[in-house]
Coordinates of C-alpha atoms in Angstrom, one line a residue:
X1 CA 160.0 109.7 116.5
X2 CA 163.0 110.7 118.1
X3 CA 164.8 112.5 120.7
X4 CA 165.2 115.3 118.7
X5 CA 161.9 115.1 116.9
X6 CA 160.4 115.3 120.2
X7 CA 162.2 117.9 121.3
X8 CA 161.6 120.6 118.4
X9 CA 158.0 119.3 119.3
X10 CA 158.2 120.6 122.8
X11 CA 159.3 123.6 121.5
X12 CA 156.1 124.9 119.9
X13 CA 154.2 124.3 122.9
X14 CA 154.0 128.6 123.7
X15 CA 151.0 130.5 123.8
X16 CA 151.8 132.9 121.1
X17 CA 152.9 130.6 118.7
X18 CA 151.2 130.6 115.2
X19 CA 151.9 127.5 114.0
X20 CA 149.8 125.7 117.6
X21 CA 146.5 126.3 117.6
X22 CA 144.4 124.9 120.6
X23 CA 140.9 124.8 120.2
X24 CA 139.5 122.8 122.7
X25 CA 140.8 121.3 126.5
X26 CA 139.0 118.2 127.1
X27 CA 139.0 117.1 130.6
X28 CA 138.0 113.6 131.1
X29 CA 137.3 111.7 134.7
X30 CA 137.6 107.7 135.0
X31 CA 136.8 105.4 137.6
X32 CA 140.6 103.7 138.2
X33 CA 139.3 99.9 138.9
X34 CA 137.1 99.7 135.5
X35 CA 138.4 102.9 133.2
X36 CA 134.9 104.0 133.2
X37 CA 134.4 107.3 132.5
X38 CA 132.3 109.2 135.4
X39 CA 132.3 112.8 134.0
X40 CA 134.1 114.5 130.9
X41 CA 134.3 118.1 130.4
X42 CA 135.4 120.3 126.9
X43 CA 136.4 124.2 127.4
X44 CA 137.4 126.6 124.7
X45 CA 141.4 126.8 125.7
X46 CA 140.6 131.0 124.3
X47 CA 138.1 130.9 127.3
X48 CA 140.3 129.8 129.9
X49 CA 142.4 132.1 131.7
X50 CA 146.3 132.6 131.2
X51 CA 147.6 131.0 134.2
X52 CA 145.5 127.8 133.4
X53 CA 146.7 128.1 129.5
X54 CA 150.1 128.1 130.7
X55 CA 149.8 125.4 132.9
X56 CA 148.3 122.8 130.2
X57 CA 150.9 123.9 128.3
X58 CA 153.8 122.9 130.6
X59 CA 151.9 119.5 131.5
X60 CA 151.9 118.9 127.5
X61 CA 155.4 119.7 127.3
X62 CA 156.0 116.8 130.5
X63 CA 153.6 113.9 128.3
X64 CA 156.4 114.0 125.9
X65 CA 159.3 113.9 128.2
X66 CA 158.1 111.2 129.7
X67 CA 157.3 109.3 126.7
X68 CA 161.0 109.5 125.8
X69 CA 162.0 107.6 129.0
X70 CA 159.1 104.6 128.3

């Protein structure tokens, strides 16, 4: 993908778009020596409240920026 792919990507990522559902958050703890997982977590995003909605979405919008500069 490029730049601009990426970019219309970013885009969608609002709470009251149509075309982005989010279903599920999944939330998953590792141990940083071996990558084992100690504790994982799934929420309904619909159950989470709207600051916390709003906050995954602005971290999912950072993932991609960052993947531009890698």
């Amino acid at each position: 993908m490029n730049k601009k792919e990426v970019a219309h990507i970013r885009k969608q990522f609002k709470l009251d778009n149509h075309l982005m559902q989010i279903y599920d958050i999944l939330n998953v703890y590792t141990m940083k020596e071996t990558n084992e997982i100690y504790h994982w977590g799934r929420s309904p995003f619909g159950l989470v409240d709207r600051e916390k909605q709003e906050l995954y979405m602005g971290n999912f919008k950072k993932l991609l920026t960052k993947r531009i500069g890698s």
